[in-house]
Tab-separated table of C-alpha atoms in Angstrom:
chain	number	residue	atom	x	y	z
U	1	MET	CA	103.055	157.017	-218.516
U	2	VAL	CA	102.915	155.781	-214.927
U	3	LYS	CA	101.481	158.258	-212.451
U	4	HIS	CA	102.890	158.486	-208.914
U	5	TYR	CA	100.821	159.628	-205.970
U	6	ALA	CA	102.582	161.009	-202.929
U	7	LEU	CA	101.060	160.996	-199.421
U	8	PRO	CA	101.900	163.787	-196.998
U	9	MET	CA	104.087	162.675	-194.058
U	10	TRP	CA	101.257	162.818	-191.473
U	11	ALA	CA	99.112	160.509	-193.626
U	12	MET	CA	102.015	158.050	-194.021
U	13	ILE	CA	102.461	157.956	-190.228
U	14	LEU	CA	98.723	157.356	-189.732
U	15	VAL	CA	98.763	154.467	-192.234
U	16	ILE	CA	101.796	152.868	-190.560
U	17	LEU	CA	100.200	153.245	-187.099
U	18	TRP	CA	96.939	151.707	-188.331
U	19	VAL	CA	98.675	148.725	-189.946
U	20	THR	CA	100.871	147.951	-186.913
U	21	THR	CA	98.012	148.394	-184.403
U	22	THR	CA	95.724	146.114	-186.408
U	23	ALA	CA	98.464	143.492	-186.669
U	24	ALA	CA	99.022	143.646	-182.901
U	25	GLU	CA	95.293	143.154	-182.264
U	26	LYS	CA	95.326	140.090	-184.469
U	27	THR	CA	98.195	138.594	-182.533
U	28	ARG	CA	97.029	139.119	-178.906
U	29	PRO	CA	93.338	139.363	-177.914
U	30	ASP	CA	91.983	141.584	-175.153
U	31	PRO	CA	92.205	139.813	-171.739
U	32	ASN	CA	88.531	140.782	-171.308
U	33	ASP	CA	87.765	138.139	-173.936
U	34	PRO	CA	89.275	135.083	-172.188
U	35	HIS	CA	87.769	132.486	-174.556
U	36	ARG	CA	89.377	134.233	-177.505
U	37	MET	CA	92.639	134.513	-175.528
U	38	ALA	CA	92.603	130.752	-174.910
U	39	ARG	CA	91.919	130.025	-178.603
U	40	TRP	CA	94.657	132.436	-179.665
U	41	LEU	CA	97.204	130.834	-177.324
U	42	VAL	CA	96.386	127.312	-178.549
U	43	ALA	CA	96.433	128.386	-182.218
U	44	SER	CA	99.711	130.314	-181.831
U	45	SER	CA	101.650	127.762	-179.781
U	46	TYR	CA	104.140	125.382	-181.355
U	47	TRP	CA	104.546	123.180	-178.302
U	48	ALA	CA	102.985	122.409	-174.939
U	49	VAL	CA	103.522	120.101	-171.951
U	50	ILE	CA	101.349	116.973	-171.678
U	51	SER	CA	100.884	115.813	-168.061
U	52	THR	CA	99.981	112.153	-167.631
U	53	THR	CA	99.665	109.619	-164.816
U	54	SER	CA	103.017	107.861	-165.069
U	55	ILE	CA	103.092	104.078	-165.210
U	56	HIS	CA	106.894	104.128	-164.751
U	57	LEU	CA	106.677	106.332	-161.633
U	58	LYS	CA	103.855	104.385	-159.946
U	59	GLY	CA	101.040	106.786	-160.728
U	60	ALA	CA	102.866	110.070	-160.135
U	61	PRO	CA	102.056	113.041	-162.386
U	62	TRP	CA	104.590	113.368	-165.204
U	63	GLY	CA	105.021	116.084	-167.838
U	64	ASN	CA	106.558	115.834	-171.310
U	65	VAL	CA	107.199	118.356	-174.089
U	66	ALA	CA	105.243	117.839	-177.336
U	67	ASP	CA	104.653	119.723	-180.586
U	68	VAL	CA	101.054	120.877	-180.996
U	69	SER	CA	98.759	122.141	-183.761
U	70	ASP	CA	95.061	122.970	-183.738
U	71	GLY	CA	94.610	123.299	-187.491
U	72	ASP	CA	96.151	124.671	-190.625
U	73	PRO	CA	96.778	128.422	-190.993
U	74	ILE	CA	93.204	128.994	-192.255
U	75	ASN	CA	91.294	126.552	-190.067
U	76	SER	CA	92.072	126.910	-186.365
U	77	THR	CA	89.811	124.465	-184.515
U	78	GLY	CA	90.735	124.857	-180.839
U	79	VAL	CA	91.381	121.091	-180.688
U	80	PRO	CA	95.017	120.332	-179.794
U	81	TYR	CA	96.482	117.634	-182.053
U	82	PHE	CA	99.698	115.750	-181.339
U	83	TYR	CA	102.057	113.378	-183.152
U	84	LEU	CA	103.657	111.150	-180.535
U	85	THR	CA	106.032	108.201	-180.766
U	86	SER	CA	105.043	105.173	-178.737
U	87	LEU	CA	108.744	104.858	-177.824
U	88	ASP	CA	108.107	107.822	-175.474
U	89	PRO	CA	106.560	107.359	-171.991
U	90	THR	CA	103.648	109.748	-172.717
U	91	PRO	CA	101.685	107.514	-175.160
U	92	GLN	CA	102.385	104.537	-172.882
U	93	ASP	CA	100.817	106.443	-169.979
U	94	LEU	CA	97.885	107.546	-172.155
U	95	ALA	CA	97.177	103.964	-173.235
U	96	ALA	CA	96.717	103.054	-169.565
U	97	ASN	CA	94.873	106.263	-168.599
U	98	PRO	CA	93.797	108.868	-171.190
U	99	ASN	CA	93.049	111.576	-168.584
U	100	CYS	CA	95.671	114.267	-169.048
U	101	SER	CA	96.391	117.983	-169.106
U	102	VAL	CA	97.992	120.112	-171.794
U	103	THR	CA	99.735	123.258	-170.543
U	104	PHE	CA	100.650	126.321	-172.625
U	105	SER	CA	102.692	129.395	-171.678
U	106	GLU	CA	102.489	132.636	-173.621
U	107	ASP	CA	106.155	133.100	-172.750
U	108	ALA	CA	107.005	130.587	-175.479
U	109	LEU	CA	105.493	132.987	-178.052
U	110	GLY	CA	107.596	135.970	-177.021
U	111	THR	CA	104.527	138.245	-176.790
U	112	CYS	CA	104.848	138.906	-173.040
U	113	ALA	CA	108.609	139.374	-172.852
U	114	GLU	CA	108.252	142.292	-170.415
U	115	PHE	CA	106.673	140.006	-167.785
U	116	ASP	CA	107.774	136.830	-166.016
U	117	ALA	CA	106.095	133.625	-167.235
U	118	GLU	CA	104.444	133.334	-163.787
U	119	ASP	CA	103.139	136.927	-163.931
U	120	PRO	CA	99.365	136.802	-164.542
U	121	ARG	CA	99.779	139.195	-167.495
U	122	CYS	CA	101.700	136.459	-169.343
U	123	ALA	CA	98.888	134.057	-170.276
U	124	LYS	CA	98.936	130.516	-168.847
U	125	LEU	CA	96.489	127.929	-170.088
U	126	THR	CA	95.839	124.346	-169.017
U	127	LEU	CA	93.372	122.175	-170.913
U	128	TYR	CA	92.194	119.015	-169.194
U	129	GLY	CA	90.495	116.109	-170.920
U	130	GLN	CA	90.927	112.683	-172.494
U	131	MET	CA	93.554	112.055	-175.120
U	132	GLU	CA	92.310	109.992	-178.033
U	133	ALA	CA	94.444	108.241	-180.639
U	134	ILE	CA	93.107	108.734	-184.199
U	135	GLN	CA	93.898	105.779	-186.449
U	136	PRO	CA	94.618	106.191	-190.179
U	137	GLY	CA	91.395	105.933	-192.187
U	138	ASN	CA	89.235	107.111	-189.290
U	139	ILE	CA	87.240	110.365	-189.290
U	140	GLY	CA	89.460	113.365	-188.692
U	141	PHE	CA	92.766	111.575	-189.276
U	142	ASP	CA	93.657	113.371	-192.514
U	143	PHE	CA	92.693	116.794	-191.124
U	144	ALA	CA	94.680	116.229	-187.919
U	145	LYS	CA	97.781	114.907	-189.674
U	146	ASN	CA	97.658	117.778	-192.176
U	147	ALA	CA	97.258	120.278	-189.314
U	148	LEU	CA	100.360	118.834	-187.627
U	149	PHE	CA	102.511	118.486	-190.751
U	150	THR	CA	101.590	121.975	-192.025
U	151	LYS	CA	102.622	123.619	-188.773
U	152	HIS	CA	105.621	121.325	-188.211
U	153	PRO	CA	107.076	120.428	-191.639
U	154	GLN	CA	109.981	118.604	-189.929
U	155	MET	CA	107.512	115.850	-188.924
U	156	LYS	CA	107.516	114.588	-192.528
U	157	GLY	CA	111.063	113.369	-191.956
U	158	TRP	CA	110.479	111.629	-188.622
U	159	PRO	CA	111.301	107.899	-188.878
U	160	ASP	CA	108.519	105.452	-189.772
U	161	ASP	CA	109.869	102.786	-187.412
U	162	HIS	CA	109.300	105.054	-184.375
U	163	LYS	CA	105.564	104.221	-184.392
U	164	PHE	CA	104.201	107.762	-184.386
U	165	ASN	CA	100.465	108.143	-183.854
U	166	VAL	CA	98.084	111.076	-184.234
U	167	TYR	CA	96.237	112.164	-181.069
U	168	LYS	CA	93.572	114.717	-180.186
U	169	LEU	CA	92.596	116.101	-176.802
U	170	ASN	CA	88.868	115.984	-176.013
U	171	ILE	CA	88.663	119.068	-173.789
U	172	GLU	CA	86.563	118.942	-170.597
U	173	ASP	CA	88.030	121.720	-168.467
U	174	ILE	CA	89.834	124.988	-169.245
U	175	PHE	CA	92.047	126.893	-166.792
U	176	LEU	CA	93.270	130.325	-167.906
U	177	VAL	CA	95.192	133.099	-166.204
U	178	ASP	CA	95.734	136.095	-168.481
U	179	TYR	CA	95.459	139.101	-166.149
U	180	PHE	CA	95.243	140.079	-162.488
U	181	GLY	CA	92.331	138.695	-160.499
U	182	GLY	CA	92.968	134.961	-160.523
U	183	PRO	CA	92.064	132.188	-162.939
U	184	LYS	CA	89.032	132.699	-165.174
U	185	LYS	CA	86.197	130.213	-165.413
U	186	LEU	CA	85.899	129.277	-169.071
U	187	ASN	CA	83.122	127.445	-170.838
U	188	VAL	CA	84.149	124.691	-173.284
U	189	THR	CA	81.260	125.418	-175.697
U	190	GLU	CA	82.079	129.122	-175.802
U	191	TYR	CA	85.751	128.266	-176.336
U	192	PHE	CA	84.883	126.319	-179.480
U	193	GLN	CA	82.583	129.083	-180.758
U	194	LYS	CA	85.442	131.593	-180.941
U	195	VAL	CA	87.448	131.844	-184.160
K	1	MET	CA	148.392	161.210	-179.988
K	2	VAL	CA	146.249	158.062	-180.037
K	3	LYS	CA	147.538	155.214	-182.174
K	4	HIS	CA	145.148	153.036	-184.145
K	5	TYR	CA	145.929	149.424	-185.027
K	6	ALA	CA	144.165	147.843	-187.974
K	7	LEU	CA	143.709	144.058	-188.305
K	8	PRO	CA	143.547	142.487	-191.747
K	9	MET	CA	140.056	141.225	-192.657
K	10	TRP	CA	140.961	137.499	-192.299
K	11	ALA	CA	142.208	138.110	-188.745
K	12	MET	CA	139.026	139.983	-187.832
K	13	ILE	CA	136.928	137.059	-189.111
K	14	LEU	CA	139.026	134.569	-187.104
K	15	VAL	CA	138.603	136.640	-183.913
K	16	ILE	CA	134.820	136.902	-184.411
K	17	LEU	CA	134.550	133.146	-185.099
K	18	TRP	CA	136.607	132.314	-181.994
K	19	VAL	CA	134.532	134.590	-179.738
K	20	THR	CA	131.179	133.294	-180.973
K	21	THR	CA	132.249	129.623	-180.894
K	22	THR	CA	133.571	129.933	-177.340
K	23	ALA	CA	130.372	131.667	-176.227
K	24	ALA	CA	128.258	128.912	-177.813
K	25	GLU	CA	130.249	126.223	-175.974
K	26	LYS	CA	129.609	127.970	-172.680
K	27	THR	CA	125.893	128.139	-173.324
K	28	ARG	CA	125.128	124.604	-174.587
K	29	PRO	CA	126.987	121.495	-173.353
K	30	ASP	CA	127.857	118.500	-175.517
K	31	PRO	CA	124.946	115.992	-175.653
K	32	ASN	CA	127.542	113.321	-174.776
K	33	ASP	CA	127.583	114.849	-171.284
K	34	PRO	CA	123.879	114.455	-170.386
K	35	HIS	CA	124.287	115.320	-166.696
K	36	ARG	CA	125.883	118.613	-167.617
K	37	MET	CA	123.155	119.177	-170.234
K	38	ALA	CA	120.472	118.665	-167.565
K	39	ARG	CA	122.219	121.060	-165.158
K	40	TRP	CA	122.643	123.644	-167.932
K	41	LEU	CA	118.969	123.448	-168.903
K	42	VAL	CA	117.815	123.876	-165.289
K	43	ALA	CA	120.254	126.735	-164.641
K	44	SER	CA	119.361	128.525	-167.894
K	45	SER	CA	115.579	128.181	-167.708
K	46	TYR	CA	113.346	130.978	-166.460
K	47	TRP	CA	110.199	128.880	-166.200
K	48	ALA	CA	108.998	125.286	-166.222
K	49	VAL	CA	105.744	123.321	-165.918
K	50	ILE	CA	104.918	121.713	-162.558
K	51	SER	CA	102.684	118.634	-162.904
K	52	THR	CA	100.677	117.710	-159.816
K	53	THR	CA	97.870	115.329	-158.861
K	54	SER	CA	94.872	117.666	-159.046
K	55	ILE	CA	92.487	117.804	-156.114
K	56	HIS	CA	90.034	119.875	-158.204
K	57	LEU	CA	90.038	117.362	-161.057
K	58	LYS	CA	89.663	114.264	-158.857
K	59	GLY	CA	93.238	113.050	-159.019
K	60	ALA	CA	93.952	113.790	-162.681
K	61	PRO	CA	97.428	115.001	-163.658
K	62	TRP	CA	97.521	118.777	-164.012
K	63	GLY	CA	100.278	121.101	-165.253
K	64	ASN	CA	100.913	124.749	-164.380
K	65	VAL	CA	103.495	127.308	-165.501
K	66	ALA	CA	105.910	128.567	-162.828
K	67	ASP	CA	109.057	130.687	-162.666
K	68	VAL	CA	112.130	128.722	-161.629
K	69	SER	CA	115.647	129.392	-160.340
K	70	ASP	CA	118.366	127.019	-159.176
K	71	GLY	CA	120.678	129.618	-157.700
K	72	ASP	CA	122.172	133.013	-158.242
K	73	PRO	CA	124.372	133.684	-161.281
K	74	ILE	CA	127.476	132.415	-159.444
K	75	ASN	CA	125.976	129.509	-157.493
K	76	SER	CA	123.941	127.142	-159.672
K	77	THR	CA	122.821	124.270	-157.426
K	78	GLY	CA	120.721	122.039	-159.691
K	79	VAL	CA	117.864	122.317	-157.160
K	80	PRO	CA	114.780	123.943	-158.725
K	81	TYR	CA	113.306	126.608	-156.445
K	82	PHE	CA	109.839	128.103	-156.859
K	83	TYR	CA	107.817	130.991	-155.447
K	84	LEU	CA	104.163	129.997	-155.584
K	85	THR	CA	100.994	131.685	-154.373
K	86	SER	CA	98.652	129.484	-152.379
K	87	LEU	CA	95.799	131.130	-154.338
K	88	ASP	CA	96.904	128.920	-157.263
K	89	PRO	CA	95.837	125.260	-157.559
K	90	THR	CA	99.440	123.967	-157.690
K	91	PRO	CA	100.375	124.589	-154.013
K	92	GLN	CA	96.951	123.271	-152.980
K	93	ASP	CA	97.679	120.040	-154.883
K	94	LEU	CA	101.192	119.856	-153.399
K	95	ALA	CA	99.853	120.237	-149.857
K	96	ALA	CA	97.751	117.108	-150.437
K	97	ASN	CA	100.425	115.191	-152.391
K	98	PRO	CA	104.003	116.507	-152.810
K	99	ASN	CA	104.903	114.023	-155.585
K	100	CYS	CA	105.272	116.066	-158.754
K	101	SER	CA	107.242	116.578	-161.938
K	102	VAL	CA	108.960	119.670	-163.278
K	103	THR	CA	109.326	119.832	-167.065
K	104	PHE	CA	111.755	122.019	-169.026
K	105	SER	CA	112.024	122.605	-172.777
K	106	GLU	CA	115.166	123.975	-174.390
K	107	ASP	CA	112.847	125.638	-176.906
K	108	ALA	CA	112.080	128.288	-174.253
K	109	LEU	CA	115.772	129.300	-174.330
K	110	GLY	CA	115.913	129.862	-178.078
K	111	THR	CA	119.076	127.732	-178.412
K	112	CYS	CA	117.466	125.054	-180.611
K	113	ALA	CA	115.444	127.302	-182.893
K	114	GLU	CA	116.313	125.216	-185.957
K	115	PHE	CA	114.513	122.169	-184.499
K	116	ASP	CA	110.969	121.498	-183.312
K	117	ALA	CA	110.522	121.358	-179.518
K	118	GLU	CA	109.633	117.647	-179.906
K	119	ASP	CA	112.773	116.945	-181.968
K	120	PRO	CA	115.235	115.011	-179.771
K	121	ARG	CA	117.963	117.548	-180.629
K	122	CYS	CA	115.992	120.185	-178.695
K	123	ALA	CA	116.579	119.110	-175.082
K	124	LYS	CA	113.598	118.021	-172.964
K	125	LEU	CA	114.015	117.416	-169.260
K	126	THR	CA	111.591	116.166	-166.619
K	127	LEU	CA	112.602	116.059	-162.968
K	128	TYR	CA	110.452	113.979	-160.648
K	129	GLY	CA	110.442	114.215	-156.871
K	130	GLN	CA	108.779	115.684	-153.789
K	131	MET	CA	108.111	119.395	-153.549
K	132	GLU	CA	108.963	120.843	-150.140
K	133	ALA	CA	107.850	124.213	-148.788
K	134	ILE	CA	110.698	126.092	-147.060
K	135	GLN	CA	109.459	128.317	-144.246
K	136	PRO	CA	111.105	131.662	-143.398
K	137	GLY	CA	113.853	131.160	-140.811
K	138	ASN	CA	114.469	127.545	-141.828
K	139	ILE	CA	117.733	126.298	-143.361
K	140	GLY	CA	118.016	127.249	-147.009
K	141	PHE	CA	115.195	129.787	-147.002
K	142	ASP	CA	117.396	132.856	-147.501
K	143	PHE	CA	119.461	131.184	-150.236
K	144	ALA	CA	116.351	129.979	-152.073
K	145	LYS	CA	114.541	133.308	-151.877
K	146	ASN	CA	117.647	135.173	-153.008
K	147	ALA	CA	118.076	132.703	-155.909
K	148	LEU	CA	114.491	133.375	-156.995
K	149	PHE	CA	114.515	137.144	-156.523
K	150	THR	CA	117.912	137.570	-158.224
K	151	LYS	CA	116.757	135.721	-161.332
K	152	HIS	CA	113.237	137.190	-161.265
K	153	PRO	CA	113.489	140.764	-159.896
K	154	GLN	CA	109.755	141.275	-160.599
K	155	MET	CA	108.980	138.929	-157.669
K	156	LYS	CA	109.950	141.701	-155.239
K	157	GLY	CA	106.772	143.524	-156.260
K	158	TRP	CA	104.386	140.569	-155.983
K	159	PRO	CA	101.654	141.291	-153.428
K	160	ASP	CA	102.182	140.195	-149.798
K	161	ASP	CA	98.523	139.232	-149.368
K	162	HIS	CA	98.806	136.542	-152.065
K	163	LYS	CA	100.516	134.184	-149.598
K	164	PHE	CA	103.577	133.311	-151.654
K	165	ASN	CA	105.786	130.520	-150.343
K	166	VAL	CA	109.246	129.291	-151.285
K	167	TYR	CA	109.494	125.685	-152.505
K	168	LYS	CA	112.251	123.315	-153.539
K	169	LEU	CA	112.079	120.081	-155.503
K	170	ASN	CA	113.838	117.102	-153.909
K	171	ILE	CA	114.827	115.280	-157.088
K	172	GLU	CA	114.435	111.475	-157.275
K	173	ASP	CA	114.294	110.772	-160.997
K	174	ILE	CA	115.684	112.521	-164.086
K	175	PHE	CA	114.381	112.044	-167.631
K	176	LEU	CA	116.382	113.690	-170.420
K	177	VAL	CA	116.172	113.608	-174.190
K	178	ASP	CA	118.874	115.721	-175.840
K	179	TYR	CA	119.818	113.769	-178.973
K	180	PHE	CA	118.792	110.809	-181.119
K	181	GLY	CA	118.661	107.410	-179.430
K	182	GLY	CA	115.908	107.837	-176.865
K	183	PRO	CA	115.867	109.106	-173.289
K	184	LYS	CA	119.084	108.900	-171.295
K	185	LYS	CA	119.327	107.264	-167.892
K	186	LEU	CA	120.674	109.900	-165.523
K	187	ASN	CA	122.009	109.488	-162.030
K	188	VAL	CA	120.851	112.012	-159.415
K	189	THR	CA	124.207	112.038	-157.563
K	190	GLU	CA	126.133	112.647	-160.789
K	191	TYR	CA	123.665	115.400	-161.719
K	192	PHE	CA	124.469	117.269	-158.501
K	193	GLN	CA	128.235	116.794	-158.983
K	194	LYS	CA	128.210	118.770	-162.250
K	195	VAL	CA	128.775	122.510	-162.108
């Protein structure tokens, strides 16, 4: 015979509150922990804007939308990986000058819907560094490609003749706004220590 | 006595289909009309990424999230207006070099949820040009500020001591991907002719 255990209503409410609060904490860190906020935004984002020095526009800054992944669901690394076709201007710019920025808005996640994207309470993150192409067979290629294809399963169907390459951003500078009081000075080492 | 009229089920379904299809047409243009697609994406977007030549990062390209508006709900102009605080790096960069890009992703609108942001069927638009500050009292200031504050009512509460200024992008080059087949060559005059 199967026994059934009933919880009183107040205990049920407490359990539901605990589960939802814990889930919310997992999804958005405390702004007092900006390194964790930056890691969370990178890990949660599906796309970002890569700003390059444009060869077509005589050295002007130029931004392009790109899918991003920093790992598989278990292993978030903090390193933004990309899968870019060399038919697009962005990889052409990067081949001439790898210095670039990658910009994320929390607005794209829907977790700050009550604020404008420009409001400091909606997190904004810009990572600056050098973009590096990772060739097949080289260290990190399989991890990076798996990180991208796990997060973006549609990539498996993207055409072979479009010359897609795997890229990683080697981060040198981190700019974050996630609350009032102006941008926060973040440390790259501390950023990578957060999980 | 109030009379009630009942529609047969097939007629109800037809009415619902007609209403939703018509609404969808109003919200997303045909990719065969790329100038209209570009105008629609600018008019519909609440934020974009401004890429500047960074003075803090020794001339590297640098992207930042900013609210955008191109008019009030009745008067879409195609001109992206911004309301930026000079405490942020972006206006500091623009003061030194007004050449910049403004990048939009259709993913932020939620109208291409079935595709990745990098998928060509999810529209990507980058406008390049010179950003111009519009001073109070000058031509276009009232229209621009009203366009911004109508679309982003929260701006009314942004602090006076943060030195916000109104800006407009003078568009010179348009890059659009909104379907298979690579970026489309758009004409700035034709872009402004579309409503």
